[in-house]
Short mmCIF file of C-alpha atoms and ligand atoms in Angstrom, two decimals:
data_model
loop_
_atom_site.label_atom_id
_atom_site.label_comp_id
_atom_site.label_asym_id
_atom_site.label_seq_id
_atom_site.Cartn_x
_atom_site.Cartn_y
_atom_site.Cartn_z
CA MET A 1 89.93 146.89 108.01
CA GLN A 2 92.08 146.09 105.42
CA LYS A 3 95.88 145.57 106.72
CA TYR A 4 98.85 145.97 104.32
CA GLN A 5 102.82 144.99 104.95
CA MET A 6 106.03 146.47 103.14
CA TYR A 7 107.24 145.02 99.90
CA ILE A 8 110.51 144.60 100.46
CA GLY A 9 113.15 142.28 98.64
CA GLY A 10 110.19 140.54 96.74
CA GLU A 11 108.57 139.56 100.05
CA TRP A 12 106.06 140.75 101.51
CA VAL A 13 107.50 141.91 104.87
CA ALA A 14 105.94 144.16 108.04
CA PRO A 15 107.71 146.99 110.11
CA SER A 16 110.08 146.91 112.57
CA SER A 17 108.26 149.13 114.86
CA GLY A 18 105.58 146.36 114.63
CA THR A 19 102.91 148.99 114.54
CA TRP A 20 100.92 149.73 111.90
CA PHE A 21 98.73 153.46 111.33
CA GLU A 22 95.24 153.71 109.76
CA SER A 23 94.24 155.20 106.47
CA PHE A 24 91.51 157.29 105.42
CA ASN A 25 88.25 156.95 103.18
CA PRO A 26 87.56 160.57 102.43
CA PHE A 27 85.10 160.18 101.50
CA THR A 28 83.22 158.74 104.71
CA GLY A 29 86.26 159.94 106.81
CA GLU A 30 86.91 155.83 108.39
CA PRO A 31 90.37 154.66 108.34
CA TRP A 32 89.89 151.94 106.09
CA ALA A 33 93.54 150.51 106.20
CA LEU A 34 96.03 149.66 108.01
CA ILE A 35 99.43 150.21 106.94
CA PRO A 36 103.14 149.79 108.11
CA ARG A 37 104.77 152.30 109.20
CA GLY A 38 108.24 151.91 108.59
CA ASN A 39 111.20 153.07 110.03
CA ALA A 40 114.81 153.51 109.56
CA ALA A 41 115.64 150.31 110.04
CA ASP A 42 112.94 149.23 107.20
CA ALA A 43 113.95 151.83 104.74
CA ASP A 44 118.07 150.32 105.45
CA HIS A 45 116.97 147.32 104.86
CA ALA A 46 114.79 148.47 100.75
CA VAL A 47 117.49 150.14 100.63
CA ARG A 48 120.61 147.57 101.00
CA THR A 49 117.91 145.06 99.79
CA ALA A 50 118.05 147.33 96.40
CA HIS A 51 121.56 147.60 96.26
CA ALA A 52 122.84 143.94 96.32
CA ALA A 53 120.23 143.72 93.47
CA PHE A 54 121.26 146.87 91.32
CA THR A 55 125.14 145.16 91.63
CA ASP A 56 124.06 141.76 92.38
CA GLY A 57 122.04 138.34 90.42
CA PRO A 58 119.02 138.70 87.28
CA TRP A 59 119.07 142.34 86.37
CA PRO A 60 122.45 143.68 86.54
CA GLN A 61 122.76 141.22 83.48
CA MET A 62 119.93 141.75 81.81
CA THR A 63 120.37 143.48 78.10
CA ALA A 64 118.21 146.69 77.85
CA THR A 65 115.83 145.55 75.54
CA GLN A 66 115.04 142.35 77.76
CA ARG A 67 114.21 145.20 79.90
CA GLY A 68 111.78 147.19 78.13
CA ALA A 69 110.23 143.20 78.17
CA LEU A 70 109.43 143.68 81.50
CA LEU A 71 108.35 147.55 81.25
CA ARG A 72 105.54 145.64 78.74
CA LYS A 73 104.32 143.21 80.19
CA LEU A 74 103.67 145.07 83.72
CA GLY A 75 101.80 148.31 81.16
CA ASP A 76 99.91 145.17 80.65
CA LEU A 77 99.97 144.00 84.19
CA VAL A 78 98.27 147.64 84.65
CA ALA A 79 95.53 147.73 81.75
CA GLN A 80 94.37 144.09 82.64
CA ASN A 81 94.09 145.88 86.79
CA ALA A 82 92.82 149.02 86.09
CA GLN A 83 89.76 148.55 87.66
CA HIS A 84 91.03 147.02 90.81
CA LEU A 85 93.71 149.83 91.25
CA ALA A 86 90.84 152.86 90.02
CA GLU A 87 89.40 151.42 92.39
CA THR A 88 92.25 150.98 95.66
CA GLU A 89 92.93 154.52 94.72
CA VAL A 90 89.22 155.89 95.17
CA ARG A 91 89.14 154.35 98.30
CA ASP A 92 91.55 156.21 99.69
CA ASN A 93 92.05 159.05 98.17
CA GLY A 94 88.50 160.55 96.96
CA LYS A 95 90.06 161.43 92.90
CA LEU A 96 87.10 160.68 91.23
CA LEU A 97 86.00 156.91 89.62
CA ALA A 98 85.10 158.42 86.12
CA GLU A 99 89.15 160.44 85.82
CA MET A 100 91.33 157.41 87.69
CA ALA A 101 89.41 154.97 85.37
CA GLY A 102 90.78 157.02 82.64
CA GLN A 103 94.58 157.78 84.53
CA LEU A 104 94.53 153.62 84.36
CA ASN A 105 94.39 153.17 81.03
CA TYR A 106 96.53 156.30 80.25
CA VAL A 107 99.64 155.01 82.75
CA PRO A 108 100.09 151.84 80.97
CA GLN A 109 101.88 154.22 78.22
CA TRP A 110 104.87 155.29 80.81
CA TYR A 111 104.92 151.64 80.70
CA TYR A 112 105.28 151.22 77.64
CA TYR A 113 106.70 153.94 76.70
CA PHE A 114 110.59 154.00 78.60
CA GLY A 115 109.98 150.28 77.91
CA GLY A 116 110.48 151.20 74.34
CA LEU A 117 113.12 153.55 75.18
CA ALA A 118 115.41 150.65 77.27
CA ASP A 119 117.41 150.14 74.09
CA LYS A 120 117.62 153.07 72.02
CA VAL A 121 120.40 154.79 74.57
CA GLN A 122 123.14 154.61 71.78
CA GLY A 123 126.47 157.03 73.27
CA ALA A 124 128.70 158.46 70.65
CA VAL A 125 131.59 158.18 69.45
CA ILE A 126 133.49 161.34 69.61
CA PRO A 127 135.24 162.55 67.22
CA LEU A 128 139.05 163.25 68.65
CA ASP A 129 141.91 166.55 68.14
CA LYS A 130 143.79 163.93 69.42
CA LYS A 131 145.48 160.85 67.00
CA GLY A 132 145.64 158.08 68.53
CA TYR A 133 142.98 157.43 70.71
CA PHE A 134 139.26 156.01 70.84
CA ASN A 135 137.15 157.15 72.50
CA PHE A 136 132.82 156.91 73.29
CA THR A 137 130.93 157.56 75.65
CA ARG A 138 127.87 154.23 77.37
CA TYR A 139 125.43 155.43 79.25
CA GLU A 140 125.54 153.52 83.41
CA PRO A 141 122.22 153.89 85.17
CA LEU A 142 122.87 155.43 88.94
CA GLY A 143 122.03 152.38 91.56
CA VAL A 144 119.83 152.87 93.67
CA VAL A 145 117.26 155.77 93.10
CA VAL A 146 114.25 155.64 95.54
CA ALA A 147 111.50 158.16 94.59
CA ILE A 148 108.92 159.63 96.45
CA THR A 149 105.73 160.07 95.84
CA PRO A 150 102.39 162.89 96.96
CA TRP A 151 99.21 162.45 97.90
CA ASN A 152 97.29 163.75 94.81
CA SER A 153 98.27 161.17 91.66
CA PRO A 154 99.68 158.27 93.37
CA LEU A 155 99.79 155.19 90.69
CA MET A 156 99.95 158.40 88.19
CA LEU A 157 103.03 159.89 89.38
CA THR A 158 104.97 156.39 90.65
CA ALA A 159 104.75 155.96 86.38
CA TRP A 160 106.29 158.47 86.04
CA LYS A 161 109.50 158.10 88.46
CA LEU A 162 108.90 154.19 87.69
CA ALA A 163 109.39 153.47 85.01
CA PRO A 164 112.26 155.77 83.30
CA ALA A 165 114.30 155.42 85.85
CA LEU A 166 113.93 151.17 85.29
CA ALA A 167 113.91 150.83 82.26
CA ALA A 168 117.53 152.84 82.41
CA GLY A 169 118.89 149.81 84.78
CA ASN A 170 118.50 151.12 88.43
CA THR A 171 116.30 149.69 90.87
CA VAL A 172 114.26 151.49 93.09
CA VAL A 173 112.30 151.76 96.42
CA ILE A 174 109.25 153.96 96.51
CA LYS A 175 108.27 155.63 99.38
CA PRO A 176 104.21 156.41 98.26
CA SER A 177 102.96 159.39 100.84
CA GLU A 178 100.82 157.94 104.11
CA PHE A 179 97.95 159.52 103.33
CA THR A 180 97.44 156.89 100.24
CA SER A 181 99.64 154.11 100.49
CA ALA A 182 97.54 151.29 99.17
CA SER A 183 97.88 151.73 96.06
CA ALA A 184 101.13 151.06 95.64
CA LEU A 185 101.55 148.26 96.99
CA GLU A 186 98.49 146.55 95.60
CA PHE A 187 100.57 147.81 92.54
CA VAL A 188 103.43 146.67 93.47
CA LYS A 189 102.04 142.97 92.76
CA LEU A 190 101.54 143.49 89.26
CA VAL A 191 105.58 144.42 89.30
CA GLU A 192 105.86 140.49 91.04
CA GLN A 193 103.18 139.51 88.69
CA ALA A 194 104.84 140.82 85.47
CA GLY A 195 108.25 138.62 86.98
CA PHE A 196 111.13 141.34 87.33
CA PRO A 197 113.44 139.88 90.10
CA ALA A 198 112.89 140.30 93.71
CA GLY A 199 114.85 143.45 94.99
CA VAL A 200 114.62 146.26 91.93
CA VAL A 201 111.19 147.11 93.20
CA ASN A 202 110.68 148.09 96.37
CA VAL A 203 107.92 149.53 98.86
CA VAL A 204 108.15 151.09 102.41
CA THR A 205 105.39 153.22 103.40
CA GLY A 206 105.83 155.54 106.79
CA TYR A 207 105.29 158.68 107.61
CA GLY A 208 108.08 160.99 105.50
CA LYS A 209 109.95 162.15 108.30
CA GLU A 210 110.71 158.41 110.56
CA ALA A 211 110.67 156.02 106.77
CA GLY A 212 110.72 158.62 104.19
CA MET A 213 114.66 160.76 105.48
CA PRO A 214 116.12 157.71 106.16
CA LEU A 215 116.08 156.58 102.72
CA VAL A 216 117.06 160.15 101.17
CA GLU A 217 120.50 159.90 103.71
CA HIS A 218 121.04 157.08 102.80
CA PRO A 219 124.74 156.44 101.57
CA LEU A 220 123.51 153.55 99.27
CA THR A 221 120.89 155.33 97.50
CA ALA A 222 122.14 157.49 94.50
CA LYS A 223 119.24 159.62 93.36
CA ILE A 224 115.59 161.06 94.82
CA THR A 225 113.48 161.88 93.10
CA PHE A 226 110.01 163.10 94.32
CA THR A 227 107.11 164.87 94.13
CA GLY A 228 105.81 167.35 96.53
CA SER A 229 105.62 170.49 98.06
CA ASP A 230 108.36 173.34 98.03
CA ALA A 231 109.17 172.73 101.19
CA THR A 232 109.89 169.40 101.98
CA GLY A 233 112.06 169.31 98.59
CA ARG A 234 114.55 171.65 99.33
CA LEU A 235 114.26 169.65 102.73
CA ILE A 236 115.13 166.76 100.81
CA ALA A 237 117.49 168.49 98.38
CA GLU A 238 119.70 170.27 100.28
CA THR A 239 119.42 166.73 102.91
CA ALA A 240 120.27 164.88 99.03
CA ALA A 241 124.15 167.45 98.30
CA ARG A 242 125.39 166.83 101.54
CA GLY A 243 126.19 162.73 99.92
CA PHE A 244 126.64 163.91 96.98
CA LYS A 245 123.18 162.90 94.92
CA LYS A 246 121.60 163.88 92.88
CA VAL A 247 117.99 164.98 93.08
CA GLY A 248 114.25 165.49 90.53
CA LEU A 249 111.95 167.60 92.46
CA GLU A 250 108.42 168.98 90.97
CA LEU A 251 106.97 171.12 93.14
CA GLY A 252 104.54 173.71 93.56
CA GLY A 253 102.78 176.11 91.53
CA LYS A 254 100.90 178.54 90.88
CA SER A 255 99.41 178.76 87.06
CA PRO A 256 98.55 181.93 86.41
CA ASN A 257 95.11 180.38 82.82
CA ILE A 258 95.06 184.38 80.72
CA VAL A 259 92.49 184.18 78.94
CA PHE A 260 92.78 187.37 76.36
CA GLU A 261 89.34 189.18 74.46
CA ASP A 262 90.62 187.86 71.30
CA ALA A 263 89.65 184.58 72.79
CA VAL A 264 87.19 181.66 72.04
CA ILE A 265 85.30 182.12 75.58
CA GLU A 266 82.81 179.53 75.99
CA ASP A 267 86.41 177.24 75.49
CA ALA A 268 88.24 179.61 77.59
CA VAL A 269 85.26 179.26 80.35
CA ASN A 270 85.73 175.49 80.82
CA GLY A 271 89.32 176.01 80.58
CA ALA A 272 89.01 177.68 83.32
CA VAL A 273 87.31 175.58 85.92
CA SER A 274 88.90 172.57 84.03
CA GLY A 275 91.93 174.50 85.08
CA ILE A 276 91.10 174.76 89.17
CA PHE A 277 88.11 172.52 89.84
CA ALA A 278 88.66 169.24 87.94
CA ALA A 279 90.85 166.52 90.66
CA THR A 280 89.39 169.23 93.83
CA GLY A 281 92.01 171.20 92.38
CA GLN A 282 94.71 169.51 94.45
CA THR A 283 97.13 169.21 91.17
CA CYS A 284 100.75 170.78 91.46
CA ILE A 285 99.80 172.12 87.61
CA ALA A 286 96.22 174.09 89.34
CA GLY A 287 95.17 177.44 87.10
CA SER A 288 95.05 179.02 90.50
CA ARG A 289 95.14 181.82 89.04
CA LEU A 290 92.74 183.47 86.60
CA LEU A 291 94.04 186.65 84.65
CA LEU A 292 90.96 187.95 82.53
CA GLN A 293 91.90 191.48 79.92
CA GLU A 294 89.93 193.55 81.17
CA SER A 295 87.29 194.35 78.65
CA ILE A 296 86.14 191.24 79.37
CA HIS A 297 85.98 190.79 82.55
CA ASP A 298 82.22 191.08 84.01
CA ASP A 299 81.27 189.45 80.89
CA PHE A 300 83.53 186.45 81.43
CA VAL A 301 83.05 186.25 85.26
CA GLU A 302 79.13 185.10 85.35
CA LYS A 303 79.63 183.09 82.58
CA LEU A 304 82.31 181.22 85.05
CA LEU A 305 79.95 181.09 87.84
CA THR A 306 76.82 179.58 85.79
CA LEU A 307 79.24 176.70 85.07
CA ALA A 308 81.26 176.45 87.92
CA LYS A 309 78.12 176.46 90.15
CA THR A 310 76.02 172.79 87.64
CA ALA A 311 79.27 171.53 89.73
CA LYS A 312 78.35 167.78 90.62
CA MET A 313 80.18 166.97 94.16
CA GLY A 314 79.28 163.57 95.40
CA ASN A 315 80.25 160.05 96.33
CA PRO A 316 83.84 159.49 94.46
CA MET A 317 82.72 156.34 93.46
CA SER A 318 79.36 158.24 91.08
CA LEU A 319 81.13 158.58 87.33
CA GLU A 320 78.43 160.63 88.15
CA THR A 321 81.03 163.16 90.19
CA GLN A 322 82.84 165.53 89.05
CA VAL A 323 83.74 167.61 92.53
CA GLY A 324 84.97 164.95 94.86
CA PRO A 325 86.32 165.76 98.61
CA VAL A 326 89.90 165.91 99.08
CA THR A 327 92.22 163.63 100.40
CA THR A 328 93.50 164.70 104.48
CA GLN A 329 91.86 166.15 106.78
CA PRO A 330 94.79 168.70 107.38
CA GLN A 331 95.01 169.54 103.26
CA TYR A 332 90.57 170.65 103.81
CA GLN A 333 91.53 172.59 107.35
CA LYS A 334 94.93 174.61 105.14
CA ILE A 335 92.07 175.00 102.14
CA LEU A 336 90.00 176.40 104.14
CA SER A 337 91.86 178.70 106.57
CA TYR A 338 93.18 179.82 102.62
CA ILE A 339 89.72 180.66 102.15
CA ASP A 340 89.42 183.38 105.92
CA VAL A 341 92.88 184.07 104.60
CA ALA A 342 91.39 186.36 100.73
CA LYS A 343 88.68 187.32 102.53
CA ASN A 344 90.94 189.25 105.13
CA GLU A 345 93.18 190.70 102.24
CA GLY A 346 89.88 191.87 100.95
CA ALA A 347 89.54 189.82 98.02
CA THR A 348 85.45 189.27 97.23
CA LEU A 349 83.88 186.43 97.54
CA ARG A 350 82.14 185.45 94.23
CA MET A 351 81.12 181.91 95.60
CA GLY A 352 81.41 178.95 97.78
CA GLY A 353 83.68 180.24 100.58
CA GLY A 354 83.36 177.10 103.19
CA PRO A 355 82.75 173.53 103.23
CA ALA A 356 79.95 171.86 101.43
CA THR A 357 77.44 170.75 103.71
CA ARG A 358 75.27 169.66 100.49
CA PRO A 359 73.70 166.13 101.52
CA GLU A 360 74.99 164.39 98.74
CA CYS A 361 78.69 165.03 100.10
CA GLY A 362 78.08 163.11 104.25
CA LYS A 363 80.90 163.27 106.47
CA GLY A 364 83.41 163.97 104.25
CA TRP A 365 86.68 165.98 103.70
CA PHE A 366 84.86 168.57 101.05
CA VAL A 367 84.92 172.30 99.64
CA GLU A 368 83.26 174.35 98.35
CA PRO A 369 84.14 175.79 94.93
CA THR A 370 85.48 178.64 95.41
CA ILE A 371 85.85 181.46 93.31
CA PHE A 372 87.48 185.16 93.80
CA THR A 373 87.58 188.12 92.30
CA GLY A 374 89.14 191.91 92.85
CA VAL A 375 92.20 189.97 93.73
CA ASP A 376 95.78 191.30 93.68
CA ASN A 377 99.27 189.54 93.10
CA ASN A 378 100.52 190.36 95.38
CA MET A 379 97.66 188.77 98.19
CA ARG A 380 98.93 185.61 100.39
CA ILE A 381 95.90 184.18 97.66
CA ALA A 382 98.41 184.96 94.88
CA GLN A 383 101.23 183.54 96.01
CA GLU A 384 100.50 180.18 98.56
CA GLU A 385 99.87 178.03 96.46
CA VAL A 386 96.48 176.43 98.41
CA PHE A 387 96.04 173.22 96.59
CA GLY A 388 92.06 172.74 96.63
CA PRO A 389 89.47 174.08 94.58
CA VAL A 390 89.68 177.41 95.14
CA LEU A 391 90.56 180.08 92.07
CA SER A 392 91.76 183.45 92.92
CA ILE A 393 90.95 186.51 89.30
CA ILE A 394 93.10 188.92 88.89
CA PRO A 395 92.23 191.78 86.46
CA PHE A 396 94.86 192.61 83.62
CA LYS A 397 95.83 195.30 80.38
CA ASP A 398 96.94 194.09 78.38
CA GLU A 399 100.09 192.06 77.22
CA GLU A 400 102.49 194.01 78.73
CA ASP A 401 100.47 193.35 82.45
CA ALA A 402 99.98 189.82 81.53
CA VAL A 403 102.87 188.74 81.03
CA ARG A 404 104.34 190.81 83.92
CA ILE A 405 101.49 189.56 86.79
CA ALA A 406 102.28 185.24 85.40
CA ASN A 407 105.86 186.09 86.50
CA ASP A 408 105.13 187.72 89.98
CA VAL A 409 105.58 184.50 91.68
CA ARG A 410 107.67 182.53 92.79
CA PHE A 411 107.04 179.38 91.15
CA GLY A 412 106.32 178.25 87.30
CA LEU A 413 104.89 175.19 86.40
CA GLY A 414 102.43 175.86 83.88
CA ALA A 415 100.95 178.60 82.94
CA GLY A 416 97.53 178.91 80.38
CA VAL A 417 96.86 180.85 77.93
CA TRP A 418 93.76 181.72 75.42
CA THR A 419 94.60 183.74 72.68
CA ARG A 420 93.08 183.18 69.14
CA ASP A 421 96.25 185.97 68.28
CA VAL A 422 99.14 183.34 66.95
CA GLY A 423 101.84 185.75 66.99
CA ARG A 424 100.22 186.49 70.40
CA ALA A 425 100.60 182.88 71.58
CA ILE A 426 103.91 181.90 70.56
CA ARG A 427 104.57 185.96 71.65
CA MET A 428 103.23 184.66 75.48
CA SER A 429 104.81 180.86 75.36
CA GLU A 430 108.38 182.64 75.09
CA ARG A 431 107.98 185.62 77.76
CA ILE A 432 106.26 183.28 80.50
CA LYS A 433 108.81 181.63 83.35
CA ALA A 434 107.36 178.47 83.41
CA GLY A 435 107.57 174.07 82.07
CA THR A 436 104.90 174.01 80.27
CA VAL A 437 102.99 176.62 78.32
CA TRP A 438 99.35 175.57 77.39
CA VAL A 439 97.53 177.65 73.97
CA ASN A 440 93.51 177.30 74.23
CA THR A 441 94.47 173.64 76.25
CA TYR A 442 94.89 173.30 79.97
CA ARG A 443 95.66 170.51 81.86
CA ALA A 444 97.41 168.27 79.29
CA VAL A 445 99.64 165.32 79.48
CA SER A 446 102.09 163.20 78.06
CA PHE A 447 104.64 160.95 78.76
CA MET A 448 106.12 161.43 75.63
CA SER A 449 105.95 165.56 76.31
CA PRO A 450 108.85 167.16 78.97
CA PHE A 451 107.35 168.37 82.18
CA GLY A 452 108.76 170.76 85.13
CA GLY A 453 109.66 173.07 86.71
CA TYR A 454 110.98 176.39 86.29
CA LYS A 455 111.92 178.28 89.80
CA ASP A 456 110.90 176.89 92.89
CA SER A 457 108.75 174.47 90.50
CA GLY A 458 111.92 172.34 90.32
CA VAL A 459 114.99 170.62 89.24
CA GLY A 460 114.78 168.38 86.07
CA ARG A 461 111.99 166.77 83.56
CA GLU A 462 110.14 163.71 83.89
CA ASN A 463 108.33 162.57 81.16
CA GLY A 464 109.91 162.38 76.98
CA GLN A 465 112.85 160.68 76.02
CA SER A 466 115.61 163.46 77.78
CA ALA A 467 113.50 161.64 81.34
CA ILE A 468 115.61 158.63 80.44
CA TYR A 469 118.13 160.58 81.18
CA GLU A 470 117.50 161.59 84.31
CA TYR A 471 118.60 158.16 86.23
CA LEU A 472 121.65 157.39 83.80
CA GLN A 473 124.90 158.52 83.85
CA MET A 474 128.08 158.89 80.36
CA LYS A 475 130.97 157.68 81.27
CA SER A 476 133.91 158.52 78.26
CA VAL A 477 135.82 155.59 77.60
CA TRP A 478 139.87 156.43 75.75
CA ILE A 479 140.93 153.42 73.86
CA ASN A 480 144.90 154.50 72.97
CA THR A 481 145.57 152.29 69.11
CA GLY A 482 148.43 153.54 69.03
CA VAL A 483 150.40 156.20 70.70
CA LYS A 484 154.16 155.87 72.58
CA THR A 485 153.93 156.51 76.24
CA GLY A 486 155.97 159.58 76.70
CA ASN A 487 156.89 161.84 79.87
CA PRO A 488 154.90 160.58 82.27
CA PHE A 489 154.52 163.85 84.29
CA VAL A 490 153.00 165.72 80.82
CA MET A 491 149.26 165.64 79.93
CA ARG A 492 147.58 164.99 76.69
P1 LIG B 501 101.97 167.63 100.93
O1 LIG B 501 102.64 168.59 102.52
O2 LIG B 501 101.87 167.26 100.02
O3 LIG B 501 101.74 165.73 101.58
P2 LIG B 501 105.18 166.24 101.37
O4 LIG B 501 105.76 167.71 100.68
O5 LIG B 501 104.61 167.04 102.85
O6 LIG B 501 103.69 167.10 100.36
O7 LIG B 501 104.82 164.70 101.10
C1 LIG B 501 105.29 164.70 99.92
C2 LIG B 501 105.75 162.92 100.22
O8 LIG B 501 107.26 163.34 100.88
C3 LIG B 501 105.47 161.70 100.99
O9 LIG B 501 105.57 160.83 100.75
C4 LIG B 501 106.04 162.27 102.53
O10 LIG B 501 105.76 161.13 102.81
C5 LIG B 501 107.20 162.53 101.42
N1 LIG B 501 107.69 163.95 103.75
C6 LIG B 501 107.70 164.21 104.18
N2 LIG B 501 108.40 165.01 104.81
C7 LIG B 501 109.34 163.96 103.45
C8 LIG B 501 110.95 164.19 104.87
N3 LIG B 501 111.75 164.78 105.60
N4 LIG B 501 111.23 163.29 104.10
C9 LIG B 501 111.54 162.37 102.41
N5 LIG B 501 110.20 162.60 102.55
C10 LIG B 501 109.50 163.49 103.31
#
């Protein structure tokens, strides 16, 4: 079994607890790696080290252009090592190799884009209303950024946080999910190879409460950027508030994928399947509520069932596989329990509905792609995030009804709209309360396009030019160009 160390201050270190825990391969259900069990002492070591790297040494002396060059080099190294990183992720996480290969050829773009952006952050000269002063703004990094990531897309989500944070000049402590820590530890070798100074990027592994929370609570932590469940996000935000720390939160979703009668039906069927069964439904943007206009409902469901039944399950390392295992055993249990919830609530099971017992699934944690019709939007299966291959189909009458149902949920991460009517597409995109609306497509993301949540789906935006400002603070500088100092008791 592979035994990993943590990475702090440019060194590979053992956890101060002296203990490791097992990481499992979801396809075999067997442990394959040992992950250091970090605790508060390791968190303290990492944050102090990152803080020292932020205040002293080569990093704060570098120009933004030099930081950009390092980020671009890191992007190149990720591209060169894409296969190895992809295989690590597949082994640890159960993601499809087919998807990971694509993802890891795309991840370098985050390092290129934010590397390029690093030296394009500009303050402004403010045309003041007062004579005799020169006033300008400048942007400065925050300090130590703690990046806490979930298990569903570890390397991609690390890139979303790390690239802008480093481009802005911060130092970072990464805390990957305890279920999928290996890829971050493999990745950080490339950070070292790229030539980032020691302490600029650190990785602390371990459980959320033991290793994550002390990073959040640490007085030298300036910002926490988190992707994960809304329950943990709330706890992190509450804790961060006590120290007036900044937070960026990307939380869950219960995204509506809305198909109107005038849609190109074949495309919408594909979009519905990719919205919920790609990545085994384990994405925050899963289109887990399929809203179908009543006039096309029955016909659409038949087409959807026909396509969904062809999904090939099995070994995620095989390029043929379309639906892989669930990443963690607790998540596997959770999905199965939600299937029971839906059955008990009176939803009609049309496909799947339990563990996959196909021979190609072996002993892995597989759930059959599952489709329910007759779902009412008030049911728990329509309101709560399942994070698995479980689709709830909800009929609607007209545009008004679709908007009402789409927005009647506490989340607001993504939404899909399928229609050939451009006016309707624009009206829907205006009225849906979600951070991303896709029209005649689903699940598209780019390093260039802002991503984040309305309502309980989060705080702040990742990706796109504005993301770098989430890791900067603005300073206003006043220079007296010749005003006499007058009465000191009067505000100027
Ligand atoms: P999930 O239920 O999808 O695993 P979590 O929100 O629990 O999502 O986990 C996402 C990340 O948050 C993981 O890296 C996990 O270790 C971390 N985490 C969980 N609980 C805490 C906590 N109390 N404080 C800080 N980090 C936490």
